[in-house]
């Protein structure tokens, strides 16, 4: 089994190239935390033969990328994210999970975007990117 990696290899990217080709995925700057969440609604599959158990099957799935960090005024990737959040438009977004470079990308919308400036601390950002169209795809196989 391979060794465990530090989480510094997990980061969020946004396509800063064109919508078609070539796509250029650029890392959102100064990230502190990041997460990829894949979940599904559950559907009750109980019937007369379930013997009192409550089996479920997966229903509609959700794909979300979250991250936060320290905002820099010259971060063009963060600027694009904020502009798309304000406009309510979709963007190609990705989550790189390990140093091997593999992860997932999808067309997402910012379902939550926050930039705050706490007193005597760096300006911070926090965002949640949710699947808007299509299905997630693999960046690169491990």
PDB file of N, CA and C in Angstrom, residues 7-14 26-35 65-71 75 77 94-96 125 127:
ATOM      1  N   UNK A   7      -2.478  16.783   2.941  1.00  0.00           N
ATOM      2  CA  UNK A   7      -3.598  17.347   2.178  1.00  0.00           C
ATOM      3  C   UNK A   7      -3.201  18.527   1.295  1.00  0.00           C
ATOM      4  N   UNK A   8      -1.949  18.926   1.306  1.00  0.00           N
ATOM      5  CA  UNK A   8      -1.544  20.067   0.472  1.00  0.00           C
ATOM      6  C   UNK A   8      -1.685  19.764  -1.015  1.00  0.00           C
ATOM      7  N   UNK A   9      -1.832  18.493  -1.374  1.00  0.00           N
ATOM      8  CA  UNK A   9      -1.985  18.129  -2.781  1.00  0.00           C
ATOM      9  C   UNK A   9      -3.430  18.230  -3.250  1.00  0.00           C
ATOM     10  N   UNK A  10      -4.376  18.442  -2.324  1.00  0.00           N
ATOM     11  CA  UNK A  10      -5.787  18.578  -2.689  1.00  0.00           C
ATOM     12  C   UNK A  10      -6.053  20.056  -2.947  1.00  0.00           C
ATOM     13  N   UNK A  11      -6.427  20.398  -4.163  1.00  0.00           N
ATOM     14  CA  UNK A  11      -6.731  21.802  -4.458  1.00  0.00           C
ATOM     15  C   UNK A  11      -7.831  21.901  -5.511  1.00  0.00           C
ATOM     16  N   UNK A  12      -8.440  23.085  -5.567  1.00  0.00           N
ATOM     17  CA  UNK A  12      -9.558  23.356  -6.469  1.00  0.00           C
ATOM     18  C   UNK A  12      -9.058  24.169  -7.654  1.00  0.00           C
ATOM     19  N   UNK A  13      -9.563  23.829  -8.839  1.00  0.00           N
ATOM     20  CA  UNK A  13      -9.166  24.518 -10.068  1.00  0.00           C
ATOM     21  C   UNK A  13     -10.398  25.047 -10.798  1.00  0.00           C
ATOM     22  N   UNK A  14     -10.171  26.071 -11.603  1.00  0.00           N
ATOM     23  CA  UNK A  14     -11.207  26.666 -12.458  1.00  0.00           C
ATOM     24  C   UNK A  14     -10.622  26.750 -13.867  1.00  0.00           C
ATOM     25  N   UNK A  26      -6.655  26.292 -13.822  1.00  0.00           N
ATOM     26  CA  UNK A  26      -5.744  27.050 -12.972  1.00  0.00           C
ATOM     27  C   UNK A  26      -6.176  26.925 -11.518  1.00  0.00           C
ATOM     28  N   UNK A  27      -5.201  26.800 -10.654  1.00  0.00           N
ATOM     29  CA  UNK A  27      -5.466  26.607  -9.233  1.00  0.00           C
ATOM     30  C   UNK A  27      -5.953  27.905  -8.593  1.00  0.00           C
ATOM     31  N   UNK A  28      -6.989  27.790  -7.785  1.00  0.00           N
ATOM     32  CA  UNK A  28      -7.472  28.914  -6.995  1.00  0.00           C
ATOM     33  C   UNK A  28      -6.409  29.228  -5.953  1.00  0.00           C
ATOM     34  N   UNK A  29      -5.974  30.476  -5.880  1.00  0.00           N
ATOM     35  CA  UNK A  29      -4.823  30.833  -5.063  1.00  0.00           C
ATOM     36  C   UNK A  29      -5.059  30.816  -3.558  1.00  0.00           C
ATOM     37  N   UNK A  30      -3.979  30.616  -2.830  1.00  0.00           N
ATOM     38  CA  UNK A  30      -3.936  30.709  -1.366  1.00  0.00           C
ATOM     39  C   UNK A  30      -4.989  29.858  -0.654  1.00  0.00           C
ATOM     40  N   UNK A  31      -5.262  28.670  -1.188  1.00  0.00           N
ATOM     41  CA  UNK A  31      -6.254  27.799  -0.562  1.00  0.00           C
ATOM     42  C   UNK A  31      -5.755  27.306   0.788  1.00  0.00           C
ATOM     43  N   UNK A  32      -6.685  27.210   1.722  1.00  0.00           N
ATOM     44  CA  UNK A  32      -6.377  26.663   3.041  1.00  0.00           C
ATOM     45  C   UNK A  32      -7.033  25.294   3.180  1.00  0.00           C
ATOM     46  N   UNK A  33      -8.309  25.199   2.840  1.00  0.00           N
ATOM     47  CA  UNK A  33      -9.045  23.936   2.943  1.00  0.00           C
ATOM     48  C   UNK A  33      -9.764  23.662   1.630  1.00  0.00           C
ATOM     49  N   UNK A  34     -10.009  22.400   1.359  1.00  0.00           N
ATOM     50  CA  UNK A  34     -10.764  22.013   0.176  1.00  0.00           C
ATOM     51  C   UNK A  34     -11.387  20.653   0.380  1.00  0.00           C
ATOM     52  N   UNK A  35     -12.510  20.419  -0.291  1.00  0.00           N
ATOM     53  CA  UNK A  35     -13.185  19.128  -0.158  1.00  0.00           C
ATOM     54  C   UNK A  35     -14.000  18.825  -1.407  1.00  0.00           C
ATOM     55  N   UNK A  65     -17.913  20.815  -4.713  1.00  0.00           N
ATOM     56  CA  UNK A  65     -16.532  21.133  -4.368  1.00  0.00           C
ATOM     57  C   UNK A  65     -16.582  22.343  -3.447  1.00  0.00           C
ATOM     58  N   UNK A  66     -15.921  22.271  -2.318  1.00  0.00           N
ATOM     59  CA  UNK A  66     -15.863  23.417  -1.420  1.00  0.00           C
ATOM     60  C   UNK A  66     -14.407  23.767  -1.148  1.00  0.00           C
ATOM     61  N   UNK A  67     -14.150  25.040  -0.922  1.00  0.00           N
ATOM     62  CA  UNK A  67     -12.809  25.446  -0.523  1.00  0.00           C
ATOM     63  C   UNK A  67     -12.863  26.818   0.121  1.00  0.00           C
ATOM     64  N   UNK A  68     -11.809  27.125   0.831  1.00  0.00           N
ATOM     65  CA  UNK A  68     -11.645  28.455   1.389  1.00  0.00           C
ATOM     66  C   UNK A  68     -10.172  28.793   1.397  1.00  0.00           C
ATOM     67  N   UNK A  69      -9.899  30.070   1.548  1.00  0.00           N
ATOM     68  CA  UNK A  69      -8.505  30.501   1.546  1.00  0.00           C
ATOM     69  C   UNK A  69      -8.395  31.981   1.797  1.00  0.00           C
ATOM     70  N   UNK A  70      -7.214  32.499   1.557  1.00  0.00           N
ATOM     71  CA  UNK A  70      -6.939  33.915   1.742  1.00  0.00           C
ATOM     72  C   UNK A  70      -6.931  34.593   0.377  1.00  0.00           C
ATOM     73  N   UNK A  71      -7.759  35.630   0.243  1.00  0.00           N
ATOM     74  CA  UNK A  71      -7.932  36.301  -1.041  1.00  0.00           C
ATOM     75  C   UNK A  71      -6.758  37.230  -1.338  1.00  0.00           C
ATOM     76  N   UNK A  75      -5.438  37.809  -7.823  1.00  0.00           N
ATOM     77  CA  UNK A  75      -5.764  36.417  -8.164  1.00  0.00           C
ATOM     78  C   UNK A  75      -6.838  36.413  -9.248  1.00  0.00           C
ATOM     79  N   UNK A  77      -7.965  33.950 -10.977  1.00  0.00           N
ATOM     80  CA  UNK A  77      -8.853  32.793 -10.885  1.00  0.00           C
ATOM     81  C   UNK A  77      -9.982  33.104  -9.893  1.00  0.00           C
ATOM     82  N   UNK A  94     -12.712  21.911 -11.021  1.00  0.00           N
ATOM     83  CA  UNK A  94     -12.160  20.602 -10.713  1.00  0.00           C
ATOM     84  C   UNK A  94     -11.598  20.536  -9.313  1.00  0.00           C
ATOM     85  N   UNK A  95     -11.460  19.315  -8.847  1.00  0.00           N
ATOM     86  CA  UNK A  95     -10.822  19.055  -7.557  1.00  0.00           C
ATOM     87  C   UNK A  95      -9.720  18.038  -7.797  1.00  0.00           C
ATOM     88  N   UNK A  96      -8.469  18.460  -7.634  1.00  0.00           N
ATOM     89  CA  UNK A  96      -7.326  17.554  -7.729  1.00  0.00           C
ATOM     90  C   UNK A  96      -7.134  16.966  -6.338  1.00  0.00           C
ATOM     91  N   UNK A 125     -11.822  34.052   1.523  1.00  0.00           N
ATOM     92  CA  UNK A 125     -12.933  33.651   0.667  1.00  0.00           C
ATOM     93  C   UNK A 125     -13.362  32.236   1.038  1.00  0.00           C
ATOM     94  N   UNK A 127     -16.159  29.193  -0.804  1.00  0.00           N
ATOM     95  CA  UNK A 127     -17.112  28.923  -1.880  1.00  0.00           C
ATOM     96  C   UNK A 127     -17.551  27.464  -1.891  1.00  0.00           C
TER      97      UNK A 127
END
